[in-house]
Coordinates of C-alpha atoms in Angstrom, one line a residue:
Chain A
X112 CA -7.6 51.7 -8.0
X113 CA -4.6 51.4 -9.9
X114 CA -1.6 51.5 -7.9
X115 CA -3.1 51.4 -4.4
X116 CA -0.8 48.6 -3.0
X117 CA -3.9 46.2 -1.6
X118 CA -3.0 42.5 -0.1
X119 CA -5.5 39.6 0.2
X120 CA -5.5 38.0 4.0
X121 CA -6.4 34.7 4.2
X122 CA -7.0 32.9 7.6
X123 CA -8.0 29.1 7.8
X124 CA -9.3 26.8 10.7
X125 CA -9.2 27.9 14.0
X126 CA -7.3 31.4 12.8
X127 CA -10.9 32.0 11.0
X128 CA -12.8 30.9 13.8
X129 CA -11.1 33.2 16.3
X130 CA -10.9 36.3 14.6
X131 CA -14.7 36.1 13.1
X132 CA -13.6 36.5 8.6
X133 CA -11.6 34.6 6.5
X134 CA -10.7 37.0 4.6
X135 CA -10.1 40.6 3.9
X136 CA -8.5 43.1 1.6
X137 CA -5.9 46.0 3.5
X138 CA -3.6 48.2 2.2
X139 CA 0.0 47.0 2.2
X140 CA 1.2 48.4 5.4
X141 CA 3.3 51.4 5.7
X142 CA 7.2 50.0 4.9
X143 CA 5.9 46.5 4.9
X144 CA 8.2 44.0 2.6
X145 CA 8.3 41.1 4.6
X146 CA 5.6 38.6 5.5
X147 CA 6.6 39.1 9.3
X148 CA 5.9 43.2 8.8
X149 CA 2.3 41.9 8.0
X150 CA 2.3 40.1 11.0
X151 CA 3.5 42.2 13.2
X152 CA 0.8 44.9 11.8
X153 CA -1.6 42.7 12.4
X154 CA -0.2 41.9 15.6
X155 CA -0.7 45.3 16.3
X156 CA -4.7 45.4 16.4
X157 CA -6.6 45.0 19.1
X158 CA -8.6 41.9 20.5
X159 CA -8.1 38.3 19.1
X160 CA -5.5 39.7 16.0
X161 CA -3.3 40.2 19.3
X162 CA -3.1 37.3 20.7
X163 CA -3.8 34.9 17.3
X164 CA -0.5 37.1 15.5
X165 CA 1.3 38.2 19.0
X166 CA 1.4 35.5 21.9
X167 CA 0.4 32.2 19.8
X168 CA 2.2 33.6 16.9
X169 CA 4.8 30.8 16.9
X170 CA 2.2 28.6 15.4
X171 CA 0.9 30.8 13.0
X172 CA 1.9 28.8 9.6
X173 CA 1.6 31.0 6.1
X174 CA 1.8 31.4 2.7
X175 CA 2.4 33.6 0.0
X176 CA 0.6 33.4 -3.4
X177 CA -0.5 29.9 -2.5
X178 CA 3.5 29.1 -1.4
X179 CA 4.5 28.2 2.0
X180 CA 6.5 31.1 3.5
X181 CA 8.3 32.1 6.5
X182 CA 8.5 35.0 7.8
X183 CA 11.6 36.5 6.1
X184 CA 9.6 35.8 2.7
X185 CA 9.0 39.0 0.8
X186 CA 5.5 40.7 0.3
X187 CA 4.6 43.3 -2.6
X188 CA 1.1 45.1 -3.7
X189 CA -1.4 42.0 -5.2
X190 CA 0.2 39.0 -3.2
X191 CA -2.6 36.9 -1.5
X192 CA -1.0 35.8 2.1
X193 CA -3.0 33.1 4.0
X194 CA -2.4 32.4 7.6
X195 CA -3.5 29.2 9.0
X196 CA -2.1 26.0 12.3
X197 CA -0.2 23.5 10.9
X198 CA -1.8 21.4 8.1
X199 CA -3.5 17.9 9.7
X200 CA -4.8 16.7 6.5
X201 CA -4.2 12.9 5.0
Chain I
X40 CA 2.2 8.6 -16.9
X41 CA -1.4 9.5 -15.2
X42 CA -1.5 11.6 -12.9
X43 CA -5.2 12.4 -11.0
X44 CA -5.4 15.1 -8.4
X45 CA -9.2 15.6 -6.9
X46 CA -10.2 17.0 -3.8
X47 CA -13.6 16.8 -3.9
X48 CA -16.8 16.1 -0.6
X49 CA -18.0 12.5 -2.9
X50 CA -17.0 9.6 -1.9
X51 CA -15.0 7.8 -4.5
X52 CA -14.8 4.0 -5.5
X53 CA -11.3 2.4 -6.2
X54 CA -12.7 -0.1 -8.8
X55 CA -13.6 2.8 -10.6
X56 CA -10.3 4.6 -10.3
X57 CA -8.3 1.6 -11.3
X58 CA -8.6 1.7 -14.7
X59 CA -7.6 5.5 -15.1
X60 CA -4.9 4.9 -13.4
X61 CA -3.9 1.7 -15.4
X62 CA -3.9 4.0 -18.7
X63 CA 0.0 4.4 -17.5
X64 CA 0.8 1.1 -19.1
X65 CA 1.5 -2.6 -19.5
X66 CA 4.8 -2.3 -18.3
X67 CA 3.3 -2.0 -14.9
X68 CA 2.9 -4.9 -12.5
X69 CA 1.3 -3.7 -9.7
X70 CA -0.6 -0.6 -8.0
X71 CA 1.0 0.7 -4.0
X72 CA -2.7 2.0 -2.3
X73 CA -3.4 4.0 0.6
X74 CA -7.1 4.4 1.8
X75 CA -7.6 6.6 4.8
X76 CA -10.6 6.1 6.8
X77 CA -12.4 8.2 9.7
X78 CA -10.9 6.4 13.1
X79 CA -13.2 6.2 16.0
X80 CA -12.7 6.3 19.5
X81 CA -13.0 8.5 22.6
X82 CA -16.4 9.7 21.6
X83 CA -15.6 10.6 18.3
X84 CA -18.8 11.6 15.8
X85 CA -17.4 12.7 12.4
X86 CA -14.1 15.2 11.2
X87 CA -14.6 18.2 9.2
X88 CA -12.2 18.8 6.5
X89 CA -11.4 22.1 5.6
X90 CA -8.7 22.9 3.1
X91 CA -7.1 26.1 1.2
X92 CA -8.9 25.8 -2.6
X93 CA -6.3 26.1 -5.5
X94 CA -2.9 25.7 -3.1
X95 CA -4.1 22.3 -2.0
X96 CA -4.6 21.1 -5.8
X97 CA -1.5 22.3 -6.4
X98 CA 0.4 20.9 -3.2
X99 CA -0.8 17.4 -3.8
X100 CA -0.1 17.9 -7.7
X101 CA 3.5 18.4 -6.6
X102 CA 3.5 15.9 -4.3
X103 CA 2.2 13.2 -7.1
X104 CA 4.4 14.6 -9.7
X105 CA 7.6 13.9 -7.0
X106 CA 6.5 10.6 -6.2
X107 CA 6.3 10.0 -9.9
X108 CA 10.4 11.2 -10.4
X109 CA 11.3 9.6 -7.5
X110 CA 10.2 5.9 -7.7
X111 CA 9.1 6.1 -11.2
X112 CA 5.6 5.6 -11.4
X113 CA 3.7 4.9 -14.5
X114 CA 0.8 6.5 -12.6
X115 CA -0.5 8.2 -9.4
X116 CA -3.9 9.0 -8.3
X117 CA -4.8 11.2 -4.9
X118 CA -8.1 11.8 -3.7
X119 CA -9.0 14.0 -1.2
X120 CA -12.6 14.6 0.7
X121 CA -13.2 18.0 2.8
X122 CA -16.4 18.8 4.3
X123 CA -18.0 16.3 7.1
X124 CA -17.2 12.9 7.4
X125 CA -18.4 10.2 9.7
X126 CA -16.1 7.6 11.6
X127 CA -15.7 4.8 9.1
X128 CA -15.8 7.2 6.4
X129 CA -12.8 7.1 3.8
X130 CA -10.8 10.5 3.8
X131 CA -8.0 9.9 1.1
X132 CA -7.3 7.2 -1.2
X133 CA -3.4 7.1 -3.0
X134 CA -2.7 4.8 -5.6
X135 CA 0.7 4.5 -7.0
X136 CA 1.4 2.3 -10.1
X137 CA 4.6 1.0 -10.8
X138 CA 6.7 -2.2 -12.7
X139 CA 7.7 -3.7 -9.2
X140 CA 5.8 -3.9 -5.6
X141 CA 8.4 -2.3 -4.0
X142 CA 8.1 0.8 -5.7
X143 CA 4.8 0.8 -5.7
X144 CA 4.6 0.4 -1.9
X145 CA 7.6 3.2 -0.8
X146 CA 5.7 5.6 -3.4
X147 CA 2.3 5.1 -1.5
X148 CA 3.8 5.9 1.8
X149 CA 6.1 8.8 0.4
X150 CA 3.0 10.4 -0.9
X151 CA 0.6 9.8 2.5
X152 CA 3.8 11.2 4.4
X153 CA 3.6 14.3 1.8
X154 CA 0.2 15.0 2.4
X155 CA -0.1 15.0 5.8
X156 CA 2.5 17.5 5.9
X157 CA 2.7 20.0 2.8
X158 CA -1.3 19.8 1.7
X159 CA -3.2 22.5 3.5
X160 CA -6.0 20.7 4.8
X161 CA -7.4 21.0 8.7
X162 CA -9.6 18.6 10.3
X163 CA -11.8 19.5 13.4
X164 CA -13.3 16.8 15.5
X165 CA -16.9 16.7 16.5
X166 CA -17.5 14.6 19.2
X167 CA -20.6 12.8 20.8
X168 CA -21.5 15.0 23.2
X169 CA -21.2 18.6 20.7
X170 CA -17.6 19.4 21.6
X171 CA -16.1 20.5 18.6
X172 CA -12.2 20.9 18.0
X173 CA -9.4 21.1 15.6
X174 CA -7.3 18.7 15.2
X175 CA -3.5 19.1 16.4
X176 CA -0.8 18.6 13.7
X177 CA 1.3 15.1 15.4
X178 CA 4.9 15.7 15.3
X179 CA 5.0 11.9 14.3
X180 CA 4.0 13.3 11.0
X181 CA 6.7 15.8 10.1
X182 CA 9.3 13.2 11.3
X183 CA 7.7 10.7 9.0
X184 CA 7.9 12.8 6.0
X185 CA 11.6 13.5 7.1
X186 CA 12.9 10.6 6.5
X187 CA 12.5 11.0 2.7
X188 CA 14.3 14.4 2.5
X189 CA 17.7 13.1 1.9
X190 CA 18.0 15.4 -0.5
X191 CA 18.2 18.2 1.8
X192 CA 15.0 19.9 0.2
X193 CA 12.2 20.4 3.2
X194 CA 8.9 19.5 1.2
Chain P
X234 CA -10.1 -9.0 13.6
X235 CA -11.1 -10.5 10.3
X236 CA -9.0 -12.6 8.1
X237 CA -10.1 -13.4 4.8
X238 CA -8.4 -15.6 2.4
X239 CA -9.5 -16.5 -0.9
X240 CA -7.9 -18.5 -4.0
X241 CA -10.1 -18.1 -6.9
X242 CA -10.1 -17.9 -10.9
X243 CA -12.7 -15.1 -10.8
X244 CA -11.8 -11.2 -10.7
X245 CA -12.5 -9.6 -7.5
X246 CA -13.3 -6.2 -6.5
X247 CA -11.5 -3.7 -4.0
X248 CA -15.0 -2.1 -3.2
X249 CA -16.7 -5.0 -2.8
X250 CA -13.8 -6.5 -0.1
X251 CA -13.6 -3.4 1.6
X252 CA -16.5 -3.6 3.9
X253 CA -15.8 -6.8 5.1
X254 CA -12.6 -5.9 5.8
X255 CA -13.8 -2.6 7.6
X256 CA -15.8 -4.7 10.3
X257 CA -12.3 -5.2 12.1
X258 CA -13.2 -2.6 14.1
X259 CA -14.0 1.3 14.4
X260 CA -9.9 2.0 15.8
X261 CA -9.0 1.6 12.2
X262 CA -7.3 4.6 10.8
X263 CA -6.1 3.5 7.2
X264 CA -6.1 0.3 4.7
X265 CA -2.5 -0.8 3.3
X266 CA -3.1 -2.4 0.0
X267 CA -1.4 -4.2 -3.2
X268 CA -3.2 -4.9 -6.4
X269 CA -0.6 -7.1 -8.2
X270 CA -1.5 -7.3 -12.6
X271 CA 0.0 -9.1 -14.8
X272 CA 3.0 -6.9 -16.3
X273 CA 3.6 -7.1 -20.2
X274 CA 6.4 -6.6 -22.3
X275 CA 8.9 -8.8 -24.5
X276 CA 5.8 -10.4 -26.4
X277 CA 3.9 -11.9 -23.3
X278 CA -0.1 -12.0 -23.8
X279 CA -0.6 -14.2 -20.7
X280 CA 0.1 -16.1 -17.2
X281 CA -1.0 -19.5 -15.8
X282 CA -0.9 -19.8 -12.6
X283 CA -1.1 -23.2 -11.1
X284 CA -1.1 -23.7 -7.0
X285 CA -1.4 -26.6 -4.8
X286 CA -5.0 -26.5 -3.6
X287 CA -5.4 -27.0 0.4
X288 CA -1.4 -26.1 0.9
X289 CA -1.5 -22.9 -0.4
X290 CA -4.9 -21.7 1.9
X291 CA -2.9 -23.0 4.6
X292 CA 0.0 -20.7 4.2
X293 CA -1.7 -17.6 3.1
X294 CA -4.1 -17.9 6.3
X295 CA -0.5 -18.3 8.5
X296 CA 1.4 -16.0 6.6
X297 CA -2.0 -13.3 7.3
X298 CA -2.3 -14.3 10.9
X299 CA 2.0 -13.4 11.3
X300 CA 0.7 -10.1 9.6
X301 CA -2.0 -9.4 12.2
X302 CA 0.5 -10.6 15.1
X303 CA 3.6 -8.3 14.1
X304 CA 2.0 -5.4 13.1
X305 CA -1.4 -5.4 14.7
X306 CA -3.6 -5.6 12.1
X307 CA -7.2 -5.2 12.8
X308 CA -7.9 -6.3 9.5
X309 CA -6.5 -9.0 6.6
X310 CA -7.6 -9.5 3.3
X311 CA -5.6 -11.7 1.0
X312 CA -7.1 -13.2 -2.7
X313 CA -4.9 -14.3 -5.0
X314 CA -6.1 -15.7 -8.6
X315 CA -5.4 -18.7 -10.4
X316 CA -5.9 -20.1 -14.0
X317 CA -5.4 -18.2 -17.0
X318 CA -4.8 -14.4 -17.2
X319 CA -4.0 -12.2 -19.7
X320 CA -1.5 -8.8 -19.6
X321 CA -3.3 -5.9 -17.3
X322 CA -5.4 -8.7 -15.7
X323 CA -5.5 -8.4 -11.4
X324 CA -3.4 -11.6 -10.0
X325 CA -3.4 -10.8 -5.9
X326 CA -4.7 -8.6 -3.8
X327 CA -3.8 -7.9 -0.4
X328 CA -5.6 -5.2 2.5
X329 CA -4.3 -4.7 6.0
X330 CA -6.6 -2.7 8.0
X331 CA -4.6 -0.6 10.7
X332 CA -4.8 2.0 13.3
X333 CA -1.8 3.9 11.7
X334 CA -0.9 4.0 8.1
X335 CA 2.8 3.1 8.1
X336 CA 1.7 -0.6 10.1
X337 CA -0.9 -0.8 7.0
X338 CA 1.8 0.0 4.4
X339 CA 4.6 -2.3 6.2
X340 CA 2.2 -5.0 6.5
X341 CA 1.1 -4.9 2.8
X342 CA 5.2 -5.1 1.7
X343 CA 5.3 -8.1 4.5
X344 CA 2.1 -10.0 3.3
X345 CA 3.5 -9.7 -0.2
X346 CA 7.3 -10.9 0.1
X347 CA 5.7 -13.9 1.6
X348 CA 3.1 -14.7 -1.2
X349 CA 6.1 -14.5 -3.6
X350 CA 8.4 -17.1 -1.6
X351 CA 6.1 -19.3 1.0
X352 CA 2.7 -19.3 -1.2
X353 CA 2.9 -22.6 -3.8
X354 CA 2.0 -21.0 -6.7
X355 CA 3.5 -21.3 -9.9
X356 CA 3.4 -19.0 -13.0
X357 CA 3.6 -20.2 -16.6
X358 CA 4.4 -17.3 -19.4
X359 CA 2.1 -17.3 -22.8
X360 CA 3.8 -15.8 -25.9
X361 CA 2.8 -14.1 -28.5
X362 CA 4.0 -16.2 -30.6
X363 CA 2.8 -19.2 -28.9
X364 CA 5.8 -20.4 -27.0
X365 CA 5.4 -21.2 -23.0
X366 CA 7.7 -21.2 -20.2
X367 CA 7.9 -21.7 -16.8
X368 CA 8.9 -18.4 -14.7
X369 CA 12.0 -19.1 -12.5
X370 CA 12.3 -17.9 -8.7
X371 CA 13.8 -14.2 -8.8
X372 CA 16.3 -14.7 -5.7
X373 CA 15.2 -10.5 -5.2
X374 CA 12.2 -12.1 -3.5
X375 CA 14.1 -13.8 -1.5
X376 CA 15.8 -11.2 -0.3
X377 CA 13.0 -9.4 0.1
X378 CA 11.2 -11.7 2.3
X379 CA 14.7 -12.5 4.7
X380 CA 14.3 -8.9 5.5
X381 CA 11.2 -9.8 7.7
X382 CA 13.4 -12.8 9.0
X383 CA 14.6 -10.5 12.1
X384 CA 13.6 -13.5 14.3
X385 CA 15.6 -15.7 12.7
X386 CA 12.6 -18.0 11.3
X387 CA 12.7 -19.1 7.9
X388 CA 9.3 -17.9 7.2
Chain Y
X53 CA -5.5 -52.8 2.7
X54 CA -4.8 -51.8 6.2
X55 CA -0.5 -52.1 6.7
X56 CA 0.4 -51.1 3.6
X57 CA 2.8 -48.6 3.7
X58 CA 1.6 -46.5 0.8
X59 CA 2.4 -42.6 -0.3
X60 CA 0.9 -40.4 -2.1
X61 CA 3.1 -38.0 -4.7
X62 CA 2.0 -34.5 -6.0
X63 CA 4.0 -32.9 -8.7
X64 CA 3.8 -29.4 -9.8
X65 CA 4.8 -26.9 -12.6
X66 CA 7.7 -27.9 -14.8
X67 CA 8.0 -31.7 -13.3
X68 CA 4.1 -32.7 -13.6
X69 CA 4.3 -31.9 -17.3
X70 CA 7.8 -33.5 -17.9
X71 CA 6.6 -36.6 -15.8
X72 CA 3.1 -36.5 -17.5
X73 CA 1.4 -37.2 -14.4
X74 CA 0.7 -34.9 -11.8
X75 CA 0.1 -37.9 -8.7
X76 CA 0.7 -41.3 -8.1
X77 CA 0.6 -43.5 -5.4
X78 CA 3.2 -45.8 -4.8
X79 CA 4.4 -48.0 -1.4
X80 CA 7.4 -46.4 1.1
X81 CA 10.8 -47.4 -0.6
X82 CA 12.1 -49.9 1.3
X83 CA 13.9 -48.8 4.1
X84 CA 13.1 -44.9 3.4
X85 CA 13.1 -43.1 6.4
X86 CA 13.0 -39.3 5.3
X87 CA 12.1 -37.3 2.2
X88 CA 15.8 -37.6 0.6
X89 CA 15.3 -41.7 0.5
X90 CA 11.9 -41.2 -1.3
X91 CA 14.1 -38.5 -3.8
X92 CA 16.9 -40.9 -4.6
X93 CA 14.5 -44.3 -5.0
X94 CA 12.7 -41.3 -7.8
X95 CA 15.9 -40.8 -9.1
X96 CA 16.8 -44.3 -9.9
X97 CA 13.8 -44.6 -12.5
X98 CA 14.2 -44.3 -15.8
X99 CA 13.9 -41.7 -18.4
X100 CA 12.6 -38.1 -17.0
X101 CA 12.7 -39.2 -13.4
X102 CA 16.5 -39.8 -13.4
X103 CA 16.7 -36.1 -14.8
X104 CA 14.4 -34.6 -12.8
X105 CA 15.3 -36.1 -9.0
X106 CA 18.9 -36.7 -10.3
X107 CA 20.8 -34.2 -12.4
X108 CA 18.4 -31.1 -11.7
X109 CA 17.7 -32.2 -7.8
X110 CA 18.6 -29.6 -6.4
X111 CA 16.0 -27.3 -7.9
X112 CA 13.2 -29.4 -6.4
X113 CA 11.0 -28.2 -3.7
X114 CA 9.5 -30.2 -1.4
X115 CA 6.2 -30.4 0.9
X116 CA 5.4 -33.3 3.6
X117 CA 1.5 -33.1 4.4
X118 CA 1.3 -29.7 2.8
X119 CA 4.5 -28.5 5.0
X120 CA 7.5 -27.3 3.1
X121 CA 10.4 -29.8 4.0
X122 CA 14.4 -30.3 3.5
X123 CA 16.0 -33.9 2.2
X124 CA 16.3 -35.0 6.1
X125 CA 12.7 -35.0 7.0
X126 CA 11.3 -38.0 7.9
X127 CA 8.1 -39.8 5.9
X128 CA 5.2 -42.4 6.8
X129 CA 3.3 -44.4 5.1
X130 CA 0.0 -42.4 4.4
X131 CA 2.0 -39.0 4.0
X132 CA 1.4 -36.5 1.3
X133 CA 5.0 -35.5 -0.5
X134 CA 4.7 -32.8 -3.4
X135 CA 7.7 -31.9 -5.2
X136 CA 8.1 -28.7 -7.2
X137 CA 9.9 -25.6 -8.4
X138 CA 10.4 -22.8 -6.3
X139 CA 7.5 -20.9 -6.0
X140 CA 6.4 -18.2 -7.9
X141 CA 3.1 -16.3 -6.7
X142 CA 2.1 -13.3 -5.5

């Protein structure tokens, strides 16, 4: 498996809900290196990832090995990338 | 300096966390608490805390370790329950200990202001009659923990 | 709305206060509190604080009832010990049961700057080496408390 | 002993112990009207009195019937006056 450049996807609360996992492994996307190349390739399936990463993407918070990051933030082969709302905890 | 991060579904008792915390020292006169409860109201039955295992530890970690810098704390303790809780239930529990009341007090509401902002934790609302949904983040919060980011730095 | 008020040479417990404090009501979100211990240093092994039985009841029940009025407190819990107590010991404790955390927080700071300047206590420091004084007025407190004086009231 | 216009003192802190007594009873200084006439008959005892009411006056507290007061308050007979230190709770 060495060098096959795999991510970990994390989705939390109602991200979870919607799409039905909470997490999965994929292949880094083809010329990914940003956090919003993941999202827009996510953007791209069908169904719920549409409209979850596409038209309510704006809420979409993330972060990158357990860091929050915006869309700019780079991505590489092993990063674990969570997407969840805006934290409502305290 | 103590510092004491747990996220944990227990309930916890302050008594018991009091003298952990007071391992800081004698130069301390007095302990800054927050205890956050389940509040009630239009219909609602219990919350549901979810949270992101190993980035919330380390959130509120940073969170305690800033309070601790900032206001100089001879010891911080931050609890944090996730799974289902009932109105009435407590949620979170802060203690900050420090030689003056002051400090003790701003460090308290520095940290609650943290959390509710920076720790990844969601809440979804079950109501009386089965309606289930998750809780919207309140912009009151993120203007809240604004007001301590003189320093420029956003969390 | 429950007030509680208790002057006492006995230790108390935040546990044990809490429910009682809790029955103010289901709209609660959050509990404000200050555990105030008696800070060492420069030799000190212990405090004895005197009060003026009846008097000082009276003010901490009207300086909790201000609490509850200015920052709507559905809750107010206020024990302060007296007698003899030695470094680490718990002098006062104060709870203010809210709907929001930062009128729980603001209302512990206010409860406190008026213990230290209307309440008629009086602390007497313990040595090590057997001396005793009395423990002057710090004039922080009372610029702590005249920042509550917005209305122009002395206290 | 109904008419006799008696008060009651309280001291506290630093003044019971250099007084040695921490209450007395004693009739309304003739002619005192207000808590500064009770302070200055004090004063004009002997020994720690004179110190206490006179020379470090100014430190004194006051309380009429439990009530902090100022110098220009008035008193009655049957009134309960404490004087002490500033306070120092909490």
């Amino acid at each position: 498996m060495e060098g096959v450049p795999v991510i970990t996807i994390l989705y939390f609360a109602w991200l979870r809900d919607r799409l039905g996992r909470s997490s999965e492994s994929m292949p880094l996307p083809e010329g990914a290196r940003c956090v919003g190349d993941v999202i827009r390739s996510l953007a791209g399936r069908e169904g719920e990832y549409q409209a979850v990463f596409g038209t309510q993407g704006g809420v979409v918070r993330c972060a990158v090995n357990q860091e929050f990051a915006s869309p700019e933030d780079g991505v590489r082969a092993g990063d674990e990338i969570a997407f969840f709302p805006p934290v409502t905890g305290g | 300096m103590t510092i004491r991060v747990s996220v944990q579904t227990t309930i916890f008792s302050m008594d018991a966390e009091l003298p952990r915390l007071m391992q800081g020292g004698q130069e301390a006169g007095g302990v800054g608490a927050f205890l956050g409860v389940v509040r009630g109201g239009a219909g609602l039955r219990a919350l549901t805390l979810e949270h992101y295992p190993g980035m919330t530890e380390s959130m509120i970690g940073r969170i305690a370790a800033e309070a601790q810098t900032r206001f100089g704390l001879s010891g911080c303790t931050i609890i944090h329950r996730v799974g289902r809780l009932t109105v009435g239930e407590p949620i979170v529990l802060v203690l900050c200990l420090a030689a003056h009341r002051a400090a003790a007090l701003d460090a308290t509401a520095f940290v609650m202001d943290w959390l509710k902002t920076r720790a990844p934790f969601w809440k979804r609302e079950e109501f009386e009659d089965g309606r289930t949904a998750w809780v919207e983040a309140r912009e009151a919060d993120d203007i809240a923990a604004s007001r301590w980011a003189r320093d420029g730095r956003p969390g």
